[in-house]
Amino acid sequence: METASAALPDPPSVARRALLRGGAVAGLGAFVSSSSVFAAPGAAFPGGPEPSAEGLVLTKFRDRLRLPPVLRPRDRGGYDELTVRMRTADVRVHSELPAVRMWTYEGSHPGPTIETVRGRRLRVAWENGLSGNIPVTAVEFGQAGGPMADPLSNYPGTEGCREVAGVAGLGPWAAVHLHGMLTGGGNDGWMENLIAPGEVQLSAYPNDQAATTLWYHDHTHHVSRFSVYAGLAGLFVCRDAEEEALGLPRGRYEVPLVLGDRNFALQAPGALAGRLVHKVEMVGTKLMRALAAPYTLVNGVVWPYLEVQPRWYRLRIVNTANSRIYRLMLLADGAPVPGALQVIGTDQGLIDRPLPVEGALNLSPGERADVLVDFGALRGRAVKLVNTMEGVVPGGSSVRHDLLEPDVMQFRVAGRGSGGRFTPPEVLSPSFERASAHDLHGAARRWVVLVGPGTANVPELWEMEEVEPAEAAGIVLPSAGVVQVEDEGGGLTTLRRVAVRYEDGGAFTVAHGGTEVWKYLNLAASPHPMHIHLAHFQVLARELYDVSGFDRVVRGTGRPASFLQAAPLEAHERGEKDTVRVGTAGQIVPGPQGTPGELVTVAVRFPVVGRGVHHCHMLEHEQHMVRPLVVAPAAHAHAGGHH
């Protein structure tokens, strides 16, 4: 699938051919085949297949990890060019399961990994060649009196469920969003600018940002939770000279891990059919829990294994799940391996130095982490990557919290073989800098409040404005849409809701090239991964707040949300990002006050212009928790005397 030209000009400070043809790209390029390219001659690997949790039918660790094919652009002189075709295909996700009908990019799930070089402008023709109605059966279930102790979503099939109206007949419309690419609104994959089969979305990407892992996916308004679930997702890797100079693990030692969860239909008791099932629990009559499916796919394979050498590897981990947060740990002999994962990069590129993961690596939907793992310290052992939950022994299950089968994949570490000579660099990106107080001096401040379901039984995203103290003194509390916040120093801020629904009109309008401070306050028990288009940001602080004073009936605070304590930023939150989790990851804390609220503060930069959106990246929430965003040249705001 490689389409690179044999004669390519060198972009500034980096030889494009060296990056796309040399060792760095041989890594992902070597992964076109699913055959074993990892084993040394005569090497013996530990581990093997295991039974999955009761009711899930399929054997774990039976199938080898499949690596996505690589797609490289053609040189067109001053820019690069690429065509990516969407088509309906039957994809094998497990050897014990019939091929699954999916909507794909280029016939594979995930789609091909697009590889590019920083500084080479890229034009992509996204061609819609999809056919048929969406290959997903959407069902729901529920009972009176609250969530089920062992939800039906833990298991395959549709028994005890009812079909969700309006999904079966969805046609193959599409809108492609390259998540994390800093491009103008006209090329961003606006969710209402749909293309039908036979049509093409033409997008131009500046491709001038730090080497990193992005991902592309469908962004069709109202439908993305079904279209992405149907298979429309793939990786985008950008390389640059700074990354190349580090000598990071490459070739067969650089492995993408695209995480997602799925459920399947039953064709007979105990026999799975090759049909995707989107199954959600309804609490009461209208409140939908976020999707949580029992089968974890890595690179489109259910519970795969990978044979590795006893040496350092680079893993590019991407959470493409609809709503599931992955709290990842490596287990050897059933016990966590402390510090096994060392983060070297975040959503938007390398950080300044490697940071070991303390506890679990928490990735919410849309987030990415670039990590190093030394399998030399695990020579001759079978190691599991597992999904965990606070309050549950790592590797243990919790049916109530959608964790029937915690295993993600198995690494089989050779007992002999060279460990290589790699040592993690002490300095990764000399160009990376944390935002300082000087950078933020005079920056505008925005407030976004995340609220649990209201009268419509859907979660809400409130855009807020600050109320002057004199006006705030006359407000009777609690009052609908009014939230007060008491910070660590006792300062009181009164906020008033100005917009909730996508259709409410108006939009946050920001200046091109500017920096703003956005404050996300979560008043709900559920965490929300917040994604901002047309921008990138750094997480400044994560703080726990007492939000028990929020009146869920009136929809305002009777008592201010008050500071409890600062929470540490996690390793993968210390770099440049485009998605951040707001709210605690893992098990919801029981008790009268429930889970503490969180206030997450980010410094947002806006390097491109146009109309975009900001939203929750839990796709079951995206339809409701989304608002438009406009980035405009600063001079335009006052041109001609208009204000």
XYZ file of C-alpha atoms in Angstrom:
643
model
C 0.000 0.000 0.000
C 3.058 2.262 0.056
C 2.695 5.118 -2.401
C 5.811 7.169 -1.670
C 7.657 8.666 -4.630
C 11.226 7.605 -5.321
C 12.325 11.193 -5.874
C 11.273 13.521 -3.098
C 12.529 16.979 -2.142
C 13.893 17.560 1.327
C 11.755 19.779 3.580
C 13.623 22.228 5.816
C 16.039 20.569 8.278
C 14.884 17.030 7.562
C 15.419 14.573 4.727
C 11.937 13.393 3.792
C 13.188 10.262 2.070
C 15.268 9.326 5.107
C 12.259 9.587 7.376
C 9.832 7.779 5.098
C 12.225 5.183 3.710
C 14.667 4.675 6.563
C 14.560 2.768 9.798
C 12.016 4.974 11.524
C 9.316 4.207 9.020
C 10.329 0.620 8.504
C 8.723 0.150 11.908
C 5.147 0.769 10.921
C 5.858 -0.261 7.349
C 6.917 -3.728 8.511
C 3.486 -4.306 9.987
C 1.621 -4.897 6.741
C 1.646 -8.632 7.322
C 0.255 -10.448 10.342
C 2.952 -13.098 10.069
C 5.513 -13.231 12.832
C 8.426 -10.912 12.182
C 9.354 -10.718 15.836
C 10.722 -14.154 16.669
C 14.423 -14.906 16.652
C 15.361 -18.237 15.021
C 14.635 -21.046 17.437
C 13.210 -18.676 20.016
C 10.742 -20.099 22.510
C 7.933 -17.912 23.766
C 5.922 -18.407 26.954
C 2.191 -17.990 27.326
C -0.660 -19.262 25.217
C -4.431 -19.161 24.716
C -6.736 -18.864 27.727
C -10.510 -19.166 28.183
C -12.391 -15.881 28.430
C -15.003 -15.039 31.045
C -18.060 -17.271 31.119
C -20.550 -16.380 28.428
C -18.078 -14.671 26.100
C -17.384 -17.823 24.022
C -14.128 -16.714 22.370
C -10.655 -17.839 23.422
C -8.248 -15.152 24.595
C -4.759 -14.792 23.135
C -5.482 -17.187 20.297
C -4.787 -14.749 17.460
C -1.649 -12.778 16.732
C -1.809 -8.986 16.889
C -2.473 -7.630 13.409
C -0.739 -4.433 12.395
C -2.484 -1.875 10.177
C -1.119 -1.401 6.660
C 0.783 1.807 6.016
C -0.281 4.448 3.503
C 2.198 7.146 2.446
C 1.400 10.167 0.295
C 2.675 10.974 -3.192
C 4.871 14.002 -3.739
C 3.249 16.716 -5.853
C 6.087 19.216 -5.662
C 5.030 21.805 -3.115
C 2.721 19.433 -1.255
C 1.887 15.756 -0.753
C -1.287 14.076 -1.919
C -3.236 11.023 -0.842
C -6.505 9.270 -1.613
C -8.251 7.232 1.078
C -11.317 5.215 0.130
C -14.110 4.229 2.463
C -15.696 0.890 1.656
C -17.824 -1.806 3.206
C -15.800 -4.946 3.959
C -15.909 -8.208 5.862
C -13.169 -8.114 8.501
C -11.867 -11.084 10.491
C -11.483 -10.010 14.142
C -11.074 -13.480 15.722
C -10.380 -16.919 14.266
C -13.370 -18.394 16.145
C -15.763 -15.739 14.840
C -17.162 -15.342 11.312
C -15.927 -12.319 9.413
C -17.645 -9.142 10.618
C -19.290 -6.750 8.168
C -17.834 -3.264 8.811
C -17.544 0.190 7.324
C -13.833 0.747 6.791
C -11.119 2.911 5.332
C -9.423 0.913 2.567
C -11.047 -2.355 3.643
C -9.315 -2.798 7.006
C -10.109 -2.060 10.617
C -8.491 0.015 11.818
C -7.840 1.803 8.552
C -4.317 2.162 7.203
C -1.830 4.181 9.200
C -1.125 7.350 7.235
C 2.564 8.303 7.582
C 3.791 11.813 6.871
C 6.681 14.164 7.554
C 6.308 17.463 9.367
C 6.387 20.485 7.094
C 4.989 18.673 4.061
C 1.534 20.078 3.375
C -0.931 17.291 2.713
C -4.071 17.105 0.605
C -6.338 14.103 1.134
C -9.247 13.004 -1.006
C -11.543 11.032 1.281
C -13.655 9.027 -1.174
C -16.948 7.567 0.008
C -17.290 4.110 -1.494
C -19.497 2.727 1.281
C -22.518 0.622 0.419
C -25.569 -0.667 2.231
C -27.096 0.490 5.486
C -24.978 0.745 8.607
C -23.760 -2.767 9.581
C -24.704 -2.377 13.242
C -27.699 -3.673 15.179
C -28.541 -1.074 17.839
C -30.482 -2.297 20.880
C -31.213 -1.154 24.411
C -32.421 -2.735 27.623
C -33.279 -1.688 31.135
C -35.373 -2.276 34.198
C -37.344 -0.150 36.581
C -35.574 0.863 39.756
C -32.069 1.578 38.528
C -29.074 -0.027 36.799
C -28.768 -3.800 36.688
C -26.226 -5.537 38.916
C -25.022 -7.569 35.925
C -26.021 -5.617 32.809
C -26.925 -7.465 29.619
C -24.253 -5.382 27.886
C -21.657 -7.636 29.530
C -22.677 -10.429 27.162
C -23.212 -10.978 23.425
C -26.568 -11.216 21.670
C -29.767 -9.195 21.745
C -31.983 -11.332 23.972
C -33.986 -9.224 26.441
C -33.347 -6.065 24.389
C -35.444 -3.865 22.142
C -34.260 -2.380 18.876
C -33.357 1.308 18.816
C -35.596 3.053 16.295
C -34.084 4.764 13.277
C -30.663 3.088 13.238
C -31.117 0.048 10.967
C -31.930 2.213 7.961
C -29.030 4.667 8.312
C -27.358 5.147 4.946
C -23.622 5.542 4.277
C -23.143 9.278 4.665
C -19.737 10.319 6.021
C -17.625 13.226 7.305
C -13.962 12.593 8.099
C -12.273 14.378 11.015
C -8.506 14.120 11.438
C -8.491 14.300 15.216
C -5.712 16.534 16.522
C -4.641 18.010 13.181
C -4.316 21.778 13.391
C -6.167 22.756 10.241
C -8.729 25.409 9.412
C -12.432 24.839 9.889
C -13.023 24.344 6.181
C -10.826 21.235 6.195
C -11.660 19.897 9.638
C -14.473 17.533 8.676
C -17.403 19.679 9.769
C -19.965 17.196 11.093
C -22.825 18.485 8.953
C -20.880 18.674 5.672
C -21.654 15.088 4.713
C -20.635 13.240 1.573
C -22.756 10.529 -0.012
C -21.445 7.389 -1.747
C -19.581 8.431 -4.867
C -18.690 11.845 -3.457
C -15.350 13.094 -2.135
C -14.332 15.200 0.863
C -11.254 17.229 -0.075
C -9.195 18.311 2.930
C -5.934 20.261 3.053
C -3.777 19.825 6.141
C -0.847 22.147 7.014
C 0.833 19.172 8.712
C 3.165 21.523 10.537
C 3.080 20.297 14.108
C 5.330 18.190 16.282
C 5.858 14.516 15.476
C 3.024 12.594 17.080
C 0.153 10.128 16.701
C -3.195 11.501 15.555
C -6.211 9.513 14.401
C -8.951 9.960 11.837
C -12.566 8.929 12.253
C -16.087 9.615 11.101
C -17.713 12.688 12.624
C -21.243 12.563 11.222
C -23.538 14.639 13.416
C -25.976 12.584 15.542
C -24.587 9.330 14.114
C -20.881 9.139 15.046
C -21.556 6.702 17.904
C -22.749 4.195 15.310
C -20.443 5.034 12.377
C -17.205 4.896 14.389
C -18.456 1.715 16.058
C -19.033 0.332 12.549
C -15.275 0.611 11.966
C -14.463 4.076 10.599
C -11.192 4.862 12.417
C -7.474 4.820 11.630
C -4.107 6.261 12.720
C -2.097 9.195 11.377
C 1.604 9.379 12.261
C 3.719 12.472 11.703
C 7.512 12.312 11.990
C 10.178 14.992 12.272
C 13.933 15.430 12.682
C 13.752 16.006 16.433
C 12.106 12.635 16.974
C 14.410 10.884 14.500
C 17.529 12.108 16.335
C 16.499 10.303 19.532
C 17.080 6.811 18.174
C 13.842 5.518 19.675
C 12.830 1.882 19.101
C 11.825 1.503 15.473
C 11.027 -1.061 12.837
C 9.496 -4.130 14.395
C 10.063 -2.610 17.844
C 7.619 0.249 17.295
C 4.054 -1.032 17.664
C 0.725 0.827 17.406
C -2.023 -0.366 19.770
C -5.459 0.867 18.672
C -7.913 0.075 21.478
C -11.671 -0.269 21.187
C -14.534 -2.418 22.467
C -17.291 -4.191 20.552
C -20.199 -6.597 21.035
C -21.576 -9.207 18.655
C -24.808 -10.968 17.798
C -25.499 -14.630 18.497
C -26.504 -16.933 15.657
C -27.248 -19.793 18.077
C -26.772 -20.333 21.811
C -23.044 -20.166 22.444
C -22.201 -19.297 18.819
C -21.339 -15.760 17.746
C -22.407 -14.232 14.452
C -20.381 -11.766 12.426
C -22.680 -8.860 13.231
C -21.838 -5.834 15.378
C -24.267 -5.074 18.215
C -24.406 -1.632 19.846
C -26.074 -2.448 23.178
C -26.711 0.107 25.925
C -28.530 0.102 29.244
C -31.371 2.514 29.856
C -31.958 3.677 33.420
C -35.626 4.491 33.766
C -37.252 5.374 30.467
C -34.761 7.742 28.825
C -31.404 7.910 30.623
C -28.800 6.040 28.587
C -25.603 4.726 30.137
C -22.527 5.090 27.966
C -21.657 2.129 25.791
C -19.493 -0.578 27.388
C -18.944 -3.682 25.272
C -17.340 -6.905 26.579
C -14.851 -7.659 23.789
C -11.666 -5.581 23.635
C -10.122 -5.218 20.192
C -6.496 -4.216 19.677
C -5.741 -3.269 16.077
C -9.029 -4.904 15.136
C -8.270 -8.264 16.803
C -10.123 -9.532 19.883
C -7.696 -10.185 22.784
C -4.591 -10.732 20.640
C -1.077 -11.755 21.589
C 2.278 -10.395 20.434
C 5.626 -12.171 20.589
C 8.350 -9.717 21.592
C 12.083 -9.771 22.137
C 13.579 -9.046 25.581
C 14.374 -5.417 24.793
C 12.843 -1.928 24.682
C 9.713 -1.337 22.611
C 7.812 1.790 21.692
C 4.025 1.492 21.933
C 1.717 4.108 20.404
C -1.508 3.582 22.367
C -4.752 5.150 21.115
C -8.190 4.866 22.735
C -10.734 4.820 19.894
C -13.563 3.356 21.992
C -16.958 5.027 21.972
C -17.041 5.661 25.713
C -14.852 3.215 27.618
C -11.977 4.618 29.662
C -9.001 2.259 29.675
C -7.005 2.162 32.936
C -4.074 0.127 31.693
C -1.537 -1.887 33.673
C 1.026 -4.533 32.799
C 0.719 -7.676 34.908
C 3.366 -10.382 35.231
C 2.387 -13.520 37.143
C -0.824 -11.733 38.137
C 0.926 -8.765 39.783
C 1.403 -5.213 38.453
C 4.863 -4.325 37.159
C 5.624 -0.914 38.751
C 6.901 1.722 36.337
C 6.782 -0.661 33.383
C 5.228 2.000 31.149
C 7.267 5.156 30.575
C 5.413 7.963 28.841
C 7.430 9.847 26.232
C 4.623 11.579 24.344
C 1.045 12.779 24.620
C -1.748 13.676 22.171
C 0.314 16.345 20.412
C 3.906 15.138 20.588
C 6.934 14.320 22.705
C 7.355 15.672 26.210
C 10.601 16.913 27.729
C 11.655 13.689 29.504
C 10.396 10.127 30.070
C 7.896 9.811 32.925
C 7.095 6.455 34.545
C 3.401 5.676 35.006
C 2.480 5.422 38.661
C -0.451 3.025 38.942
C -2.590 2.878 35.820
C -2.321 4.670 32.496
C -5.766 6.286 32.191
C -6.796 6.915 28.594
C -10.272 8.249 27.901
C -11.781 8.141 24.394
C -9.722 10.186 21.949
C -6.576 10.328 24.100
C -3.211 8.945 22.986
C -0.035 8.011 24.829
C 3.416 7.264 23.413
C 5.167 4.879 25.821
C 8.360 2.874 26.179
C 8.410 -0.612 27.711
C 11.512 -2.623 28.623
C 10.577 -6.242 27.976
C 14.182 -7.149 28.821
C 13.178 -6.953 32.466
C 10.447 -9.528 31.728
C 12.517 -12.039 29.771
C 10.890 -15.447 29.341
C 7.544 -14.405 30.831
C 4.005 -13.976 29.560
C 2.779 -10.484 30.399
C -0.780 -9.194 30.225
C -1.977 -5.716 29.432
C -5.176 -5.384 31.457
C -7.945 -2.869 32.001
C -8.388 -2.069 35.689
C -10.706 -0.207 38.006
C -10.215 1.509 41.344
C -11.396 -0.751 44.150
C -10.918 -3.912 42.063
C -7.757 -6.032 42.265
C -5.771 -5.489 39.029
C -6.754 -8.244 36.651
C -10.040 -8.822 38.495
C -13.498 -8.360 37.037
C -16.516 -6.287 38.065
C -19.733 -7.090 36.233
C -21.577 -4.157 37.792
C -19.031 -1.740 36.332
C -18.820 -3.264 32.834
C -15.540 -5.091 33.434
C -16.495 -8.723 32.933
C -13.262 -9.486 31.050
C -10.374 -7.218 32.091
C -7.699 -8.644 29.782
C -6.681 -6.527 26.782
C -3.826 -8.510 25.217
C -0.859 -10.759 25.988
C 2.840 -10.126 25.363
C 4.993 -13.254 25.052
C 8.557 -12.287 25.892
C 11.280 -14.485 24.414
C 13.525 -16.256 26.900
C 16.631 -15.492 24.927
C 17.776 -13.013 22.362
C 19.553 -9.701 22.250
C 18.273 -6.920 24.434
C 19.725 -4.276 22.135
C 21.670 -1.230 23.277
C 18.880 1.294 23.692
C 18.712 3.539 26.751
C 15.814 5.999 27.101
C 17.048 9.539 26.422
C 17.188 11.841 29.409
C 15.917 14.664 27.198
C 13.227 13.934 24.631
C 12.041 17.227 23.151
C 14.237 20.284 23.790
C 11.592 22.384 22.033
C 8.793 21.416 24.426
C 7.963 24.003 27.094
C 5.314 24.114 29.768
C 3.080 27.185 29.702
C 4.197 29.842 32.175
C 2.361 32.582 34.059
C 3.952 35.063 31.650
C 2.452 33.195 28.685
C -0.992 33.442 30.257
C -0.854 37.060 31.386
C -4.020 38.780 30.237
C -5.458 35.603 28.723
C -9.241 35.458 28.494
C -10.944 32.983 30.815
C -13.778 30.675 29.748
C -15.921 28.414 31.894
C -17.540 25.170 30.770
C -19.684 23.285 33.286
C -20.503 19.603 32.788
C -23.800 18.583 34.338
C -25.655 15.317 34.822
C -28.962 14.584 33.091
C -31.748 17.136 33.385
C -35.391 16.976 32.350
C -34.436 15.545 28.940
C -32.469 12.766 30.678
C -29.261 13.538 28.782
C -25.944 14.918 30.087
C -25.374 18.591 29.405
C -22.524 20.943 28.540
C -23.107 24.482 29.795
C -21.196 27.447 28.421
C -21.003 30.068 31.156
C -20.304 33.761 31.661
C -18.920 35.330 34.814
C -21.341 37.562 36.721
C -20.088 40.779 38.300
C -20.125 40.650 42.151
C -22.663 43.478 42.435
C -25.127 41.648 40.193
C -24.386 38.297 41.801
C -25.363 39.675 45.212
C -28.952 40.056 44.023
C -29.360 36.487 42.758
C -31.457 34.177 44.929
C -29.823 30.755 45.194
C -30.319 28.106 44.054
C -31.257 29.543 40.700
C -31.498 27.667 37.411
C -28.271 27.845 35.426
C -26.328 29.709 38.114
C -23.219 28.047 39.551
C -20.948 29.491 42.204
C -17.369 28.293 42.656
C -15.193 28.875 45.730
C -11.510 28.413 44.929
C -8.594 27.339 47.113
C -8.070 30.857 48.435
C -11.752 31.402 49.255
C -12.421 33.577 46.200
C -15.997 33.305 44.941
C -16.937 33.284 41.254
C -20.556 33.375 40.113
C -21.296 31.838 36.717
C -24.424 32.120 34.612
C -25.387 29.684 31.870
C -25.536 31.210 28.387
C -25.828 28.139 26.126
C -26.489 24.408 26.435
C -27.725 22.917 23.186
C -25.859 22.897 19.908
C -28.698 24.932 18.389
C -28.723 27.641 21.089
C -26.960 30.152 18.875
C -23.842 32.167 19.570
C -20.464 30.559 20.062
C -17.218 31.030 21.914
C -15.360 33.315 19.486
C -11.619 33.532 19.976
C -8.755 35.366 18.318
C -6.477 33.558 15.907
C -3.051 33.090 17.437
C -4.346 33.822 20.919
C -4.200 31.848 24.148
C -7.104 31.397 26.536
C -7.577 29.680 29.875
C -10.518 27.284 29.881
C -11.917 25.911 33.117
C -13.922 22.687 32.977
C -16.012 22.058 36.083
C -17.631 18.617 36.303
C -20.675 18.535 38.597
C -21.659 14.992 37.556
C -20.514 11.551 38.673
C -19.490 10.499 35.164
C -16.108 11.590 33.760
C -16.116 13.322 30.380
C -13.228 13.491 27.862
C -13.345 17.014 26.455
C -11.987 17.657 22.945
C -11.397 21.059 21.322
C -11.149 21.332 17.526
C -8.873 23.916 15.830
C -6.674 24.056 18.936
C -4.212 22.353 21.227
C -3.666 22.889 24.929
C -1.722 22.101 28.071
C -3.351 20.911 31.271
C -2.465 23.368 34.022
C -4.251 21.842 37.011
C -6.615 19.129 38.149
C -8.491 19.868 41.380
C -11.128 18.030 43.391
C -14.232 19.983 44.424
C -17.135 19.369 46.758
C -20.132 19.638 44.418
C -22.786 18.342 46.799
C -24.298 21.844 46.916
C -25.547 21.541 43.338
C -29.337 21.195 43.267
C -30.097 18.685 40.511
C -33.771 19.670 40.408
C -33.353 23.440 40.276
C -30.157 23.005 38.188
C -28.028 25.450 40.117
C -25.852 25.593 43.233
C -27.492 26.320 46.575
C -24.022 26.184 48.104
C -20.837 26.942 46.097
C -18.787 24.140 44.617
C -15.793 24.359 46.918
C -12.145 23.385 46.630
C -11.109 20.182 48.391
C -7.582 19.444 47.228
C -5.258 19.513 44.265
C -4.859 16.292 42.323
C -1.648 15.369 40.502
C -1.465 15.469 36.744
C -0.803 12.086 35.221
C 2.269 11.440 33.075
C 0.335 11.551 29.798
C -1.304 14.860 30.810
C 1.952 16.834 31.040
C 2.433 17.517 27.340
C 0.528 19.144 24.492
C -2.980 17.733 24.192
C -6.280 18.059 22.384
C -8.423 15.840 24.655
C -8.559 15.754 28.445
C -10.565 13.717 30.918
C -12.619 15.821 33.342
C -13.705 13.657 36.255
C -12.239 10.732 38.133
C -11.405 7.574 36.184
C -12.456 4.183 37.475
C -15.084 3.182 39.963
C -17.670 5.732 41.069
C -17.401 6.289 44.799
C -20.537 5.232 46.718
C -21.892 7.270 49.589
C -24.065 10.291 50.302
C -21.783 12.755 48.515
C -20.725 10.410 45.719
C -17.693 11.058 43.551
C -16.006 14.439 44.079
C -16.378 16.939 41.284
C -13.336 18.032 39.329
C -12.097 21.336 38.008
C -9.604 20.921 35.180
C -7.857 24.050 33.897
C -6.195 24.137 30.478
C -4.262 26.759 28.512
C -5.596 26.663 24.947
C -3.787 27.947 21.843
C -5.624 28.700 18.590
C -3.194 28.552 15.639
C -5.792 28.075 12.862
C -9.020 29.826 11.870
C -12.542 28.754 11.045
C -15.665 27.288 12.558
C -15.269 24.146 14.639
C -16.721 22.590 17.760
C -15.781 21.598 21.290
C -17.448 18.566 22.782
C -17.383 15.476 24.959
C -15.634 12.625 23.150
C -17.791 9.952 24.708
C -19.661 9.340 21.481
C -22.892 8.463 23.289
C -22.672 11.968 24.815
C -21.372 13.853 21.786
C -24.798 14.496 20.281
C -25.854 16.415 23.407
C -22.560 17.762 24.782
C -21.347 19.752 21.773
C -21.125 23.465 21.053
C -19.785 25.462 18.083
C -16.473 27.287 18.312
C -15.205 30.089 16.053
C -11.585 31.170 15.633
C -11.222 34.414 13.671
C -8.449 36.896 12.835
C -8.359 39.403 15.687
C -8.566 42.413 13.338
C -11.836 41.166 11.883
C -13.655 41.647 15.164
C -13.448 45.430 14.843
C -13.162 45.964 11.103
C -15.346 48.791 9.805
C -16.245 49.919 13.296
C -18.358 46.872 14.098
C -17.979 45.341 17.557
